[in-house]
mmCIF file of C-alpha atoms in Angstrom:
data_model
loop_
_atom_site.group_PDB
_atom_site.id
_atom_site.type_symbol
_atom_site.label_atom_id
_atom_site.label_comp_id
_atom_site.label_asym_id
_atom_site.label_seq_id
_atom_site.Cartn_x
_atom_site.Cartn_y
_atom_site.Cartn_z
ATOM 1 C CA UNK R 386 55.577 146.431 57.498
ATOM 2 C CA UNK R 387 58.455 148.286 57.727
ATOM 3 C CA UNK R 388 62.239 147.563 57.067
ATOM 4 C CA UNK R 389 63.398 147.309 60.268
ATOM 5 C CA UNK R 390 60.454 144.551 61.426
ATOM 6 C CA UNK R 391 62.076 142.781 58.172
ATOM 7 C CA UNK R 392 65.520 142.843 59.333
ATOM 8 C CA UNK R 393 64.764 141.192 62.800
ATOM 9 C CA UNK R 394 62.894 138.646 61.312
ATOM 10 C CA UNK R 395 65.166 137.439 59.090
ATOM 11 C CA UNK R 396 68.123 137.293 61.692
ATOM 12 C CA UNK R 397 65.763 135.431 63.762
ATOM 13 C CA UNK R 398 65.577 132.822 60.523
ATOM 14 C CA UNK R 399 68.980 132.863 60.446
ATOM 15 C CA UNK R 400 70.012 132.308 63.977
ATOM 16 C CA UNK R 401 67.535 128.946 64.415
ATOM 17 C CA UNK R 402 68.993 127.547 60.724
ATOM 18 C CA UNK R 403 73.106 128.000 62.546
ATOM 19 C CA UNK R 404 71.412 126.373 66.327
ATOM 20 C CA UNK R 405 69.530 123.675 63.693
ATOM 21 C CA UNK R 406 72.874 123.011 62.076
ATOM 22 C CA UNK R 407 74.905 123.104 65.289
ATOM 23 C CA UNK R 408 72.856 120.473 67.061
ATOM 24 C CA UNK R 409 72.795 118.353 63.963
ATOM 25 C CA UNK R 410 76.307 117.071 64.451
ATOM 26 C CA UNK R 411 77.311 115.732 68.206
ATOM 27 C CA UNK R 412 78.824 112.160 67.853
ATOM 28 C CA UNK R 413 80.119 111.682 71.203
ATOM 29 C CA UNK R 414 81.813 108.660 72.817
ATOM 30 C CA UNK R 415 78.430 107.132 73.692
ATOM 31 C CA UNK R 416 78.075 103.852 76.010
ATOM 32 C CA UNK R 417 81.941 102.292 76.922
ATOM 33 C CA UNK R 418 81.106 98.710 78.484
ATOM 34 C CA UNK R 419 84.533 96.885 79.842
ATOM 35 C CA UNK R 420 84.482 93.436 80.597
ATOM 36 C CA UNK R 421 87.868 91.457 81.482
ATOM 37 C CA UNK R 422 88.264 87.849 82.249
ATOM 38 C CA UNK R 423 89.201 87.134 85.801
ATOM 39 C CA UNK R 424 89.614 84.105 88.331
ATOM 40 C CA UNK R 425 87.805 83.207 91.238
ATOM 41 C CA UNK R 426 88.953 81.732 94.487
ATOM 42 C CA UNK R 427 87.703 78.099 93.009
ATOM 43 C CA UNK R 428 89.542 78.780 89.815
ATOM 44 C CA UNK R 429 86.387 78.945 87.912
ATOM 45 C CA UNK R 430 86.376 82.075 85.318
ATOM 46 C CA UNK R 431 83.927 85.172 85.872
ATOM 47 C CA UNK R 432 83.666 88.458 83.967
ATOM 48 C CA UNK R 433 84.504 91.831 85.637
ATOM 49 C CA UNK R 434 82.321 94.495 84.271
ATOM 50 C CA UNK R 435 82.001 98.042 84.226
ATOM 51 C CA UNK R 436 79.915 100.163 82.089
ATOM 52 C CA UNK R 437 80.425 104.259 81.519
ATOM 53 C CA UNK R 438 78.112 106.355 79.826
ATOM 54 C CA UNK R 439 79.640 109.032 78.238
ATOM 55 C CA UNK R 440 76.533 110.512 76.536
ATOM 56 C CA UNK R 441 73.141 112.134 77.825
ATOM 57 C CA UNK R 442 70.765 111.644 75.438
ATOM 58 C CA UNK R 443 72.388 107.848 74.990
ATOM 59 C CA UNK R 444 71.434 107.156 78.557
ATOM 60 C CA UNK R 445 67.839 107.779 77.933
ATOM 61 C CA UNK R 446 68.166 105.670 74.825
ATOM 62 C CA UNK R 447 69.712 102.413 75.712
ATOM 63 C CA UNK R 448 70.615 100.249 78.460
ATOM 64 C CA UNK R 449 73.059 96.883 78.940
ATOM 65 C CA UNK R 450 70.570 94.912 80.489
ATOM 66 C CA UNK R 451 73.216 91.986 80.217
ATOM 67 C CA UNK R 452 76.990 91.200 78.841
ATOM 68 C CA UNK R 453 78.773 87.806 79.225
ATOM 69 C CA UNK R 454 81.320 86.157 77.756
ATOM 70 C CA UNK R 455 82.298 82.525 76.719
ATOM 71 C CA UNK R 456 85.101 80.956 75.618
ATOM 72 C CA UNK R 457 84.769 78.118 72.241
ATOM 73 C CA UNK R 458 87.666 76.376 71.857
ATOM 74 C CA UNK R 459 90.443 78.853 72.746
ATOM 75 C CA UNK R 460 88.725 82.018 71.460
ATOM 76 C CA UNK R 461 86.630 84.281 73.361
ATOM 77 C CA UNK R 462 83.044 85.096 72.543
ATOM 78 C CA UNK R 463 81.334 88.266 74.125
ATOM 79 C CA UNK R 464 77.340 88.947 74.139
ATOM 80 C CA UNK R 465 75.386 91.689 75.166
ATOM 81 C CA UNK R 466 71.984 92.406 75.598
ATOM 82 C CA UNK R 467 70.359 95.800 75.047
ATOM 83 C CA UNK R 468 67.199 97.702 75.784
ATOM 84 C CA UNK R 469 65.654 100.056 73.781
ATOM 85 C CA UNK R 470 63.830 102.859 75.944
ATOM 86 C CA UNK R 471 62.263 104.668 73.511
ATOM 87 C CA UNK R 472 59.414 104.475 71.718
ATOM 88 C CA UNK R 473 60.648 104.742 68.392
ATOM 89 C CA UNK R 474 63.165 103.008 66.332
ATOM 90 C CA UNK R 475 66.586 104.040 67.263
ATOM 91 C CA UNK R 476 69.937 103.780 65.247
ATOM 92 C CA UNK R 477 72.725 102.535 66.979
ATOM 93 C CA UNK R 478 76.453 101.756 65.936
ATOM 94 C CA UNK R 479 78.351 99.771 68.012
ATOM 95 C CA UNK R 480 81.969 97.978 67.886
ATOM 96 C CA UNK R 481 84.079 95.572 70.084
ATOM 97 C CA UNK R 482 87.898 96.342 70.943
ATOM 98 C CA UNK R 483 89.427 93.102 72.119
ATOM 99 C CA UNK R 484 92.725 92.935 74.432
ATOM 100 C CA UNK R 485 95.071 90.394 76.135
ATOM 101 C CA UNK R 486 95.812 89.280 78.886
ATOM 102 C CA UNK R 487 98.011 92.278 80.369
ATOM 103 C CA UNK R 488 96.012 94.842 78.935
ATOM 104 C CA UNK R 489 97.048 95.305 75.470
ATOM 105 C CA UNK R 490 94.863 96.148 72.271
ATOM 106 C CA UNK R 491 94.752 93.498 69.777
ATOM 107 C CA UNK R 492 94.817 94.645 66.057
ATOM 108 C CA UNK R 493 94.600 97.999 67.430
ATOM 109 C CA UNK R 494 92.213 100.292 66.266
ATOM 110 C CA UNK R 495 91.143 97.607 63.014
ATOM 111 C CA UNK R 496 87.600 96.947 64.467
ATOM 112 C CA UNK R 497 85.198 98.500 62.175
ATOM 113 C CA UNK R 498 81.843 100.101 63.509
ATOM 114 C CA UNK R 499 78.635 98.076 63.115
ATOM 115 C CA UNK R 500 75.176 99.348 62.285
ATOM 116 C CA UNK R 501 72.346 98.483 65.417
ATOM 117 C CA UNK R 502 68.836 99.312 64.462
ATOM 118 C CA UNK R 503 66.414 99.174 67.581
ATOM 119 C CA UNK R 504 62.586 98.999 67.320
ATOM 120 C CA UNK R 505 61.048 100.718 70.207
ATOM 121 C CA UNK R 506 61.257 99.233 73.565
ATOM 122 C CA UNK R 507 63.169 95.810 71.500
ATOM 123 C CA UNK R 508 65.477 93.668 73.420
ATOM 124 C CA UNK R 509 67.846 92.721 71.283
ATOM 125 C CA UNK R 510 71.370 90.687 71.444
ATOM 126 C CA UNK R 511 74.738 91.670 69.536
ATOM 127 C CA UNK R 512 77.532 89.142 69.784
ATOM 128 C CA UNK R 513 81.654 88.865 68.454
ATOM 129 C CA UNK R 514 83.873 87.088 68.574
ATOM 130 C CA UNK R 515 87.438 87.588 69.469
ATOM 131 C CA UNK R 516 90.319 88.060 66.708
ATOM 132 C CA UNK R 517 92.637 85.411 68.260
ATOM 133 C CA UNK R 518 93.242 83.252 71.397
ATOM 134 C CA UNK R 519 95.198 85.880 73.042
ATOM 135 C CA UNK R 520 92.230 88.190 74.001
ATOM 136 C CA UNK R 521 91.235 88.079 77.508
ATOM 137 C CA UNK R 522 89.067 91.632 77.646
ATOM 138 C CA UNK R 523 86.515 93.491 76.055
ATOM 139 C CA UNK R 524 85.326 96.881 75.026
ATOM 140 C CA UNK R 525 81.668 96.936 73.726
ATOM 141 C CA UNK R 526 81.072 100.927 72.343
ATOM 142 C CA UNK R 527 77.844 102.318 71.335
ATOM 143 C CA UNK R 528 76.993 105.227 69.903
ATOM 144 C CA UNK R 529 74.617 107.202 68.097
ATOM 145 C CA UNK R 530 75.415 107.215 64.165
ATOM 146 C CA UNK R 531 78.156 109.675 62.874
ATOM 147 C CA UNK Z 756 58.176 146.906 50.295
ATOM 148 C CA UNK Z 757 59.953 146.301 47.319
ATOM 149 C CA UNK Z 758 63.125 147.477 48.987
ATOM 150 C CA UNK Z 759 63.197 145.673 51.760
ATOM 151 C CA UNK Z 760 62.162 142.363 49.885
ATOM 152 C CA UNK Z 761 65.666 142.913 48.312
ATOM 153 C CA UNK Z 762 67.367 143.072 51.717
ATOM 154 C CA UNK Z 763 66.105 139.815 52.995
ATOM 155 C CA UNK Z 764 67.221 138.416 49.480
ATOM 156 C CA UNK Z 765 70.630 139.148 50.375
ATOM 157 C CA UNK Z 766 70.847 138.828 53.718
ATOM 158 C CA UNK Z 767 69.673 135.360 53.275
ATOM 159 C CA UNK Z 768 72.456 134.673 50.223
ATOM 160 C CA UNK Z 769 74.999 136.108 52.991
ATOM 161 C CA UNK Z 770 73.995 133.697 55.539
ATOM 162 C CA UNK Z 771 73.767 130.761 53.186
ATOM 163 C CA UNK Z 772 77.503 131.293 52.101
ATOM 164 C CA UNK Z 773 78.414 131.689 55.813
ATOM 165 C CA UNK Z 774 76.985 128.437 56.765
ATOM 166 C CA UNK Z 775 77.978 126.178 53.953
ATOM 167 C CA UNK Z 776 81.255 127.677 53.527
ATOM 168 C CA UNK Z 777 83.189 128.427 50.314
ATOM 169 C CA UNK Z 778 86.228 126.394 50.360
ATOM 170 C CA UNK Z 779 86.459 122.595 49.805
ATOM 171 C CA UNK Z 780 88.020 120.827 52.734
ATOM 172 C CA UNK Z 781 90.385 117.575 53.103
ATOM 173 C CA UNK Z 782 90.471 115.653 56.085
ATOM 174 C CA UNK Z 783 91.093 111.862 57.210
ATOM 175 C CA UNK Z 784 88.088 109.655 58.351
ATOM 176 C CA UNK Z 785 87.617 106.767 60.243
ATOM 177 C CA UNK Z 786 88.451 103.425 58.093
ATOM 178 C CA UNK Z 787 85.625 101.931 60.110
ATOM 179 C CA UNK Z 788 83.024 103.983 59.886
ATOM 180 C CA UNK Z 789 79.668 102.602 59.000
ATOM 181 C CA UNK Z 790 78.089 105.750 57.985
ATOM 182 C CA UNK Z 791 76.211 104.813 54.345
ATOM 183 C CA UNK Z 792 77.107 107.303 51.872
ATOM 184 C CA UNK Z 793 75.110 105.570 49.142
ATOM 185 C CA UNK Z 794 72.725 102.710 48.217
ATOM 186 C CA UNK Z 795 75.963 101.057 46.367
ATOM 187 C CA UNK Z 796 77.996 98.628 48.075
ATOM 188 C CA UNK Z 797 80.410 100.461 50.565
ATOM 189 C CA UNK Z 798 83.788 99.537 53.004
ATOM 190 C CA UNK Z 799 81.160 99.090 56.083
ATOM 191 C CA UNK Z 800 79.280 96.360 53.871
ATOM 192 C CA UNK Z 801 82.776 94.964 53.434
ATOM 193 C CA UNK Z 802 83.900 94.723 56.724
ATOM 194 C CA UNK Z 803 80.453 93.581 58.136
ATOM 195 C CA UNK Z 804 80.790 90.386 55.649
ATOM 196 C CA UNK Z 805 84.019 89.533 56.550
ATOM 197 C CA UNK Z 806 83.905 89.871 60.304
ATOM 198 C CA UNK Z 807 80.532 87.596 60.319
ATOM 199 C CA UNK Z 808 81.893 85.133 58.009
ATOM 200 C CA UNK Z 809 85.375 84.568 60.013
ATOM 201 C CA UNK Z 810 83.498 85.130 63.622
ATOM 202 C CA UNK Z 811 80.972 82.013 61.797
ATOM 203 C CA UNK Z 812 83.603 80.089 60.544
ATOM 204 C CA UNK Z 813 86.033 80.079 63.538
ATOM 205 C CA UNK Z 814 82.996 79.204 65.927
ATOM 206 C CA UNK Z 815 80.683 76.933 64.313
ATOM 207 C CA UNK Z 816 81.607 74.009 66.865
ATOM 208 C CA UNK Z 817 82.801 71.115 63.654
ATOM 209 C CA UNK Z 818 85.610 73.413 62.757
ATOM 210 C CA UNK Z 819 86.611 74.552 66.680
ATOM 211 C CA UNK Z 820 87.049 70.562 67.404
ATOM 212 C CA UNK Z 821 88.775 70.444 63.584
ATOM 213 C CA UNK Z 822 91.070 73.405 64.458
ATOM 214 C CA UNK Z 823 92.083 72.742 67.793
ATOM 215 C CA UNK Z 824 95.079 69.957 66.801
ATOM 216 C CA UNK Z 825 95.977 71.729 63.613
ATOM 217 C CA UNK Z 826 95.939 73.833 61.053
ATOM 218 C CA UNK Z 827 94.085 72.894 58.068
ATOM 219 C CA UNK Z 828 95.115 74.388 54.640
ATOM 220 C CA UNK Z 829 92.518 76.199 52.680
ATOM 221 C CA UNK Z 830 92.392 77.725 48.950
ATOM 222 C CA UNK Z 831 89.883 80.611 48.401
ATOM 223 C CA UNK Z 832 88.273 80.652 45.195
ATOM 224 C CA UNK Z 833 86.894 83.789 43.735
ATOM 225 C CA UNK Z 834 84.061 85.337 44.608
ATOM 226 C CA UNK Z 835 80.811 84.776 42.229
ATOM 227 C CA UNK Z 836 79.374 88.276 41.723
ATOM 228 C CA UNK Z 837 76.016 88.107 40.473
ATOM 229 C CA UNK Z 838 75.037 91.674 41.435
ATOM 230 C CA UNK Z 839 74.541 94.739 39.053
ATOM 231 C CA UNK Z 840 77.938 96.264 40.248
ATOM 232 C CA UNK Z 841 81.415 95.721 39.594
ATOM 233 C CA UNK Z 842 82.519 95.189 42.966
ATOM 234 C CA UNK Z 843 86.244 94.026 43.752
ATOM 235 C CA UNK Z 844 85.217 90.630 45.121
ATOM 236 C CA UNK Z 845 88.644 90.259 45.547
ATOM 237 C CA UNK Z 846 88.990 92.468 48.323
ATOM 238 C CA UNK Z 847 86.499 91.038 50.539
ATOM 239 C CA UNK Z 848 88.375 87.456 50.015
ATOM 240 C CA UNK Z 849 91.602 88.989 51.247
ATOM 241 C CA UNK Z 850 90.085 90.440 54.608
ATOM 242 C CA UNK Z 851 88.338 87.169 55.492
ATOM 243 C CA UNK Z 852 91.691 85.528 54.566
ATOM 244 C CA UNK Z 853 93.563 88.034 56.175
ATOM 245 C CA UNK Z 854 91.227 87.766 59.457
ATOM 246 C CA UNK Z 855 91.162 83.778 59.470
ATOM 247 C CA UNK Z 856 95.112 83.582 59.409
ATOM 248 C CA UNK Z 857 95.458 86.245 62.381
ATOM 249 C CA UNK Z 858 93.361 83.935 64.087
ATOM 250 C CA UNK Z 859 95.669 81.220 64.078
ATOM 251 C CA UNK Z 860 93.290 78.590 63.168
ATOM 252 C CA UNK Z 861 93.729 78.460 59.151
ATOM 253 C CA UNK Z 862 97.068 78.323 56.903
ATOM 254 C CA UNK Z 863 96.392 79.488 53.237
ATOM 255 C CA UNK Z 864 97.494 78.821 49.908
ATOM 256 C CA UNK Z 865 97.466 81.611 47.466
ATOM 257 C CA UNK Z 866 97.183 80.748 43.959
ATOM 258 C CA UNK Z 867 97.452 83.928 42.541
ATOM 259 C CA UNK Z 868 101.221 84.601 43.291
ATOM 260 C CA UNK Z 869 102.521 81.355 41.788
ATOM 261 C CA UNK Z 870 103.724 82.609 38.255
ATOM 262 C CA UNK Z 871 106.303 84.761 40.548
ATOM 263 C CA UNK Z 872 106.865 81.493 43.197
ATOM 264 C CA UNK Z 873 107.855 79.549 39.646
ATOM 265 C CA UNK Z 874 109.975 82.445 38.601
ATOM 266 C CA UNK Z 875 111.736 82.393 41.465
ATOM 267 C CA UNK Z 876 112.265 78.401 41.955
ATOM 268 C CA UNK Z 877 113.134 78.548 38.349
ATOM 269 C CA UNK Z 878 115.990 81.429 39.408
ATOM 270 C CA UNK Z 879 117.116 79.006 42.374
ATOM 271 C CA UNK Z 880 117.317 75.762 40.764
ATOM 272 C CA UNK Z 881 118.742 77.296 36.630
ATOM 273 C CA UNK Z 882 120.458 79.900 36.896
ATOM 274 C CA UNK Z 883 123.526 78.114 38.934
ATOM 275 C CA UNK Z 884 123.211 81.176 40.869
ATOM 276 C CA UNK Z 885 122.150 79.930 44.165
ATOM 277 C CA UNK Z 886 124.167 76.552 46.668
ATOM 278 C CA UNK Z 887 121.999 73.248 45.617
ATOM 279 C CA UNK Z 888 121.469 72.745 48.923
ATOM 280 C CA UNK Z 889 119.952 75.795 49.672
ATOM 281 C CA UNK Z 890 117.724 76.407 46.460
ATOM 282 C CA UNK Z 891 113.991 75.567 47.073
ATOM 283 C CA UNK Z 892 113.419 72.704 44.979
ATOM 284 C CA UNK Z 893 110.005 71.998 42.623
ATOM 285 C CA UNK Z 894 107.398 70.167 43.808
ATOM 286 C CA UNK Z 895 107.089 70.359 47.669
ATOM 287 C CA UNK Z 896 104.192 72.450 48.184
ATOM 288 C CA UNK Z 897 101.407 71.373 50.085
ATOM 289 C CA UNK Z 898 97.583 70.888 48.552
ATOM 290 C CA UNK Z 899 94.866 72.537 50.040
ATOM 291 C CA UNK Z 900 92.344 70.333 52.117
ATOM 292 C CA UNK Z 901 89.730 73.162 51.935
ATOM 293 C CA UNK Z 902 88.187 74.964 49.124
ATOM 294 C CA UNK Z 903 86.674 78.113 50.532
ATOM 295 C CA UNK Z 904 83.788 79.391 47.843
ATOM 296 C CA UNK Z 905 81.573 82.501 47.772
ATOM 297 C CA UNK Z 906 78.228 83.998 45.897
ATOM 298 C CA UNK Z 907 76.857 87.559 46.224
ATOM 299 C CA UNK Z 908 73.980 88.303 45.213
ATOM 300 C CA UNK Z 909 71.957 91.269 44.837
ATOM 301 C CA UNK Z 910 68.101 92.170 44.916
ATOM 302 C CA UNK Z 911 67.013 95.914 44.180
ATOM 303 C CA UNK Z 912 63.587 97.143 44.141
ATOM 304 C CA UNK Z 913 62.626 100.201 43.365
ATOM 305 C CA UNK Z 914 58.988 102.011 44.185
ATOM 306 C CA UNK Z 915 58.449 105.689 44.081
ATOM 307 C CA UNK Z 916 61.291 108.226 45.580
ATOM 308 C CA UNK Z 917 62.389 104.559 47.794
ATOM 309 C CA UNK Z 918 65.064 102.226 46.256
ATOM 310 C CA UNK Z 919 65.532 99.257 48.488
ATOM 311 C CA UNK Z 920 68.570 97.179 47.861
ATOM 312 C CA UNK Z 921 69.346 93.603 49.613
ATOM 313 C CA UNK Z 922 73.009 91.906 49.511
ATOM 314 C CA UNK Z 923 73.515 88.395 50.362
ATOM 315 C CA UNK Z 924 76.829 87.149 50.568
ATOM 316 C CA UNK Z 925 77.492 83.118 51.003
ATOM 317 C CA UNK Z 926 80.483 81.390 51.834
ATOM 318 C CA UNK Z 927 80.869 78.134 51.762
ATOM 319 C CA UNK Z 928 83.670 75.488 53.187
ATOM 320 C CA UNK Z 929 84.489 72.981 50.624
ATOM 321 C CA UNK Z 930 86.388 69.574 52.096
ATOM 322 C CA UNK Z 931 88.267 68.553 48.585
ATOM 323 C CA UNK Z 932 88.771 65.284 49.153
ATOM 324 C CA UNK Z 933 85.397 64.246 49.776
ATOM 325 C CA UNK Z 934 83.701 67.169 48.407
ATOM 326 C CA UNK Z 935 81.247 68.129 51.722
ATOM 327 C CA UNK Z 936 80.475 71.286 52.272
ATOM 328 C CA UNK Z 937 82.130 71.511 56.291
ATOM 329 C CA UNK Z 938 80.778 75.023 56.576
ATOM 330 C CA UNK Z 939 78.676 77.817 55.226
ATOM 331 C CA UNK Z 940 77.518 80.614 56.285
ATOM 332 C CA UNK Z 941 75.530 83.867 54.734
ATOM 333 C CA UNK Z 942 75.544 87.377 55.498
ATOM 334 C CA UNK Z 943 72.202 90.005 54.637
ATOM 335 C CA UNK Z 944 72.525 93.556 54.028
ATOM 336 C CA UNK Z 945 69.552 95.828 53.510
ATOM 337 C CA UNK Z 946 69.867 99.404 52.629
ATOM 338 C CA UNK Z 947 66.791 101.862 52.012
ATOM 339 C CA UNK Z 948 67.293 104.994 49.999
ATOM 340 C CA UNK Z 949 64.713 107.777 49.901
ATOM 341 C CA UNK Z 950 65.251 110.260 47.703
ATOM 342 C CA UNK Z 951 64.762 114.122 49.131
ATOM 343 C CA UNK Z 952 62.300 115.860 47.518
ATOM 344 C CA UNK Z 953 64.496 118.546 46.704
ATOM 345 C CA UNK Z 954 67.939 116.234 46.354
ATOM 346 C CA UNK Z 955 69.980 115.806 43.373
#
């Protein structure tokens, strides 16, 4: 073996440790899911909903097989469902941002994240509950862990 | 051989300083993150107890129908901490307080600021300072109907390079005057710690 062979083979070391390290860090906005409280012709309340995926790899993950809402008392109560589609267990962190009736956040930006742990291919539920009376809407975020 | 042996050596010292870099750096993080950083009791663990003890307590369906005419007064005891750490118990009381008054279903009564309420009643209704008719006078404050009452707990196991620690928090709703319990609730944390072979 000479120098040179060497050389190349430790910049090849080096240049998979800095991708290794690169990849290692990519929290991204993961799974947005808006729901907001709305009236039908009859009066009778329904949910609009509307679900972005912001992330790849999160796509492939997880999916909102369900999300409804309920009200108990005066407060709103949100669930979702969610799918696992992988095989393995999956962490997850998720969080709800609540907001009123014309749009505004409530305690904005107090909600803390929550940790989701998902067993492969597991249904499971997460549920909260609004901060006050005044919230109308939703946000349910998911992402991968930071 | 031996030469180029030596190379590597410091090419890969080189690279290692380029990757973990040599300064320290400073930056602001998200006050709800829920990243663990350690086995010990964290801000995450805090906020997770306090939002499922409020979300609990303002929907369990006895204390919807009790809150939806009025506002019942409540007293928070403190917390009793029967874990391993020294943990400001405190500090989880004042979020769930803080979280159950935002909701507009609970008024409080805080027991720890009275020796400065007496100073101050004392300074209205002695010192000839303040109009009679304005001073606050002794004696009008109201009792608390509820005595809200917590225990956390901790179990940690340890096997091998894995240390396994379980928190249990329990809070309780205390009706004084009759002395039922109107509510409790209990919130489980588990947190699993291997240690790296090659970690500190």
């Amino acid at each position: 073996m000479n120098e040179i062979q060497y050389l190349k083979s430790a910049m090849a070391a080096i240049a998979a440790v800095a991708v290794l390290g690169l990849a290692g860090c990519s929290t991204t906005a993961g799974v947005e899911a808006t729901a907001r409280t709305a009236w039908d012709d009859q009066g009778a309340r329904t949910l609009e909903k509307n679900v972005v995926f912001n992330s790849g790899s999160l796509k492939g993950d997880i999916q909102i097989v369900d999300i409804k809402s309920a009200m108990v008392g005066d407060i709103m109560k949100a669930q979702a469902t969610l799918r696992s589609k992988d095989r393995d267990t999956l962490p997850f962190q998720y969080r709800f941002d609540w907001f009123d009736a014309g749009g505004f956040e409530i305690n904005s930006g107090a909600g803390a994240w929550k940790p989701l742990l998902l067993t492969g291919r597991e249904t499971k539920t997460i549920q909260a509950v609004a901060p006050d009376p005044r919230a109308k809407e939703f946000k349910l975020k998911i992402r991968e862990p930071d | 051989m031996k030469n180029g042996i030596g190379k590597l050596l410091m090419m890969v010292a080189v690279a290692a300083l380029f990757i973990s870099g040599c300064a320290s750096t400073i930056q602001y993080g998200d006050a709800g993150s829920s990243k663990p950083v350690s086995k010990e009791f964290g801000s995450s663990d805090l906020q997770q107890i306090a939002e499922a003890m409020v979300d609990s307590m303002i929907t369990f369906p006895p204390m919807v129908e009790l809150t939806s005419g009025r506002r019942p007064v409540v007293s928070v005891d403190n917390v009793k901490n029967k874990s391993m750490q020294h943990i400001d118990t405190e500090s989880i009381t004042d979020s769930i307080r803080a979280k159950l008054i935002r909701s507009g279903k609970f008024r409080f009564i805080d027991r720890t600021t009275d020796a400065q309420a007496v100073e101050e009643l004392k300074t209205q209704n002695d010192s000839g300072l303040v109009d009679k008719n304005k001073a606050v006078a002794f004696g009008q404050q109201f009792g608390a109907e509820f005595l809200l009452t917590s225990n956390f707990s901790e179990i940690r196991q340890k096997a091998g390079n894995t240390t396994d620690v379980y928190y249990k928090f329990t809070m309780s709703l205390k009706n004084l005057k009759t002395g039922i319990l109107e509510w409790s609730d209990e919130k489980e944390i588990r947190k699993v710690f291997t240690r790296g072979t090659f970690g500190g």
